[in-house]
XYZ file of C-alpha atoms in Angstrom:
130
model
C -17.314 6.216 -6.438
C -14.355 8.671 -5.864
C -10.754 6.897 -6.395
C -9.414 5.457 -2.975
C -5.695 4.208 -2.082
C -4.855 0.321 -1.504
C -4.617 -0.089 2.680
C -1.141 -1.886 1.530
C 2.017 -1.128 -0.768
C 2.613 -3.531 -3.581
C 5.685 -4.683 -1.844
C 4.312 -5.145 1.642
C 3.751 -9.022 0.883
C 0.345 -8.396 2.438
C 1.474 -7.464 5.887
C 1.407 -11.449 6.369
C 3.928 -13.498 6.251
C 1.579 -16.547 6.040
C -0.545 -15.540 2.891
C 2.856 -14.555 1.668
C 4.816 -17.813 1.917
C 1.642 -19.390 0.362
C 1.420 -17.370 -2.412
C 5.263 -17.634 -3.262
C 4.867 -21.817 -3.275
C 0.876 -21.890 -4.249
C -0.271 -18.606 -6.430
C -3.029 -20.481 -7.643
C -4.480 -20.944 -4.132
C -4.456 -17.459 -3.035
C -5.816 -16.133 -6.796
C -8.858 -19.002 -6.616
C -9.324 -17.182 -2.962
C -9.395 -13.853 -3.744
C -11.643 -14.933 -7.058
C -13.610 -16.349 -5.467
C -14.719 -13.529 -3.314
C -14.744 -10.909 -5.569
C -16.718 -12.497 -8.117
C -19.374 -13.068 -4.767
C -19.281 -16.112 -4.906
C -20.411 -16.914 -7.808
C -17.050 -18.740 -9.082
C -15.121 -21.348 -6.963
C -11.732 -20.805 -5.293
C -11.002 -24.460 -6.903
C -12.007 -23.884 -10.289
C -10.461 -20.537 -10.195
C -7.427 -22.090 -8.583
C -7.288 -25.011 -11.453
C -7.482 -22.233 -14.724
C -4.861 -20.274 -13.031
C -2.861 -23.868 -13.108
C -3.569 -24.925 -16.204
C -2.243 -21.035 -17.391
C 0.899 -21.522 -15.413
C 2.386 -24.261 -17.256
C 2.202 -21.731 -20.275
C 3.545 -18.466 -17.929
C -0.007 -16.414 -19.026
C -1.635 -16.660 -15.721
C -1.018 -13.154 -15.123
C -3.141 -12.370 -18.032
C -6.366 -14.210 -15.929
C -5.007 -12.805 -12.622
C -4.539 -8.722 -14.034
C -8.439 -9.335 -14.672
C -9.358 -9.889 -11.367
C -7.631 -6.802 -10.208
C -9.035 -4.382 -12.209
C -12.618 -6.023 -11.121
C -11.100 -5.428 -7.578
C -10.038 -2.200 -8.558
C -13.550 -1.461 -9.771
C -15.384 -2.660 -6.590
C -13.800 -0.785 -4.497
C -12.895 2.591 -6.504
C -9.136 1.909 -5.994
C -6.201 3.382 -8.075
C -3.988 1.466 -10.987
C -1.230 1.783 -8.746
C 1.787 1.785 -9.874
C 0.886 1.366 -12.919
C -1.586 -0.899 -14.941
C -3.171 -3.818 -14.056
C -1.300 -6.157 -16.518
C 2.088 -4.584 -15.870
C 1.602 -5.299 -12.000
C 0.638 -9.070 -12.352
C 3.252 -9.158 -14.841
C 6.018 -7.705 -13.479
C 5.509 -9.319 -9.666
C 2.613 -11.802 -9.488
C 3.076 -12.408 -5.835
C 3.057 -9.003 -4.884
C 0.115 -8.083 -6.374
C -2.312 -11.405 -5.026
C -0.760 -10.851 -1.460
C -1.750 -7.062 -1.745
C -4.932 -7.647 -2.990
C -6.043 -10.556 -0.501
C -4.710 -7.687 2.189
C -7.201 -5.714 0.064
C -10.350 -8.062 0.390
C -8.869 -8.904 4.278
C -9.098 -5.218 4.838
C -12.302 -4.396 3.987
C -13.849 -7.691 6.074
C -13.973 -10.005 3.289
C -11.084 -12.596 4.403
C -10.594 -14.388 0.998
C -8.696 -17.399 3.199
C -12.147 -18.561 4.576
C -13.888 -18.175 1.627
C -16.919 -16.102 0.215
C -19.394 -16.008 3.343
C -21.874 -12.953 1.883
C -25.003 -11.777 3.704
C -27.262 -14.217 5.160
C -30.293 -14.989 2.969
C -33.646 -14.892 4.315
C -36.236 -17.302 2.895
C -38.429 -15.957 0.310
C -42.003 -15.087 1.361
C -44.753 -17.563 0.452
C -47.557 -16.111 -1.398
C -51.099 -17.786 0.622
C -53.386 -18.068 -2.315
C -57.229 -17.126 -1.303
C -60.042 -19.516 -3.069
């Protein structure tokens, strides 16, 4: 996949002023959000939410949250803009979860309700012939 452009600036706080004022008094809720839905599902938003916590009280959460975007990054072929992933989580941590839940929001996966995925279909029972 070619490389693409983010649909927000860094400094846009998202284009919402909700996410934004969240993120500013509760970073680890937004990053267990957007975690949550780019890992499909397959983490939770509150166990997500609790590491990033635990990581605050010794200021390395960025380090845990600069992962996530570069998995972001990777999912949707988007650029290291401005620079590195590290350096952008390190340098303004609530810049960078408010543009990438814009990101996810964007692209019709709204991190704020959650991972929803495709609907599953049951699997097909095998009849068994005597």
């Amino acid at each position: 996949m070619g490389s693409t452009n983010w649909s927000v600036g860094l400094c846009s706080c998202g284009d919402s002023l909700g996410t934004c004022c969240l993120t500013w008094f509760f970073p680890c809720v937004t990053f267990g959000r957007i975690a949550e839905v780019v890992d499909d599902g397959h983490s939770s938003c509150t166990a997500n939410c609790c590491i990033y916590a635990l990581l605050m009280a010794v200021q390395c959460q960025w380090l845990y949250s600069c992962t996530y975007r570069k998995k972001l990054r990777s999912k949707f072929g988007l650029e290291p803009e401005p620079c590195n992933d590290c350096c952008v989580h390190f340098c303004c941590e609530p810049c960078a979860l408010c543009q990438e839940h814009a990101e996810l929001k964007s692209r019709g996966q709204d991190p704020s309700k959650g991972f929803t995925g495709r609907p599953t279909a049951a699997p097909a029972q095998a009849f068994m012939n005597k």
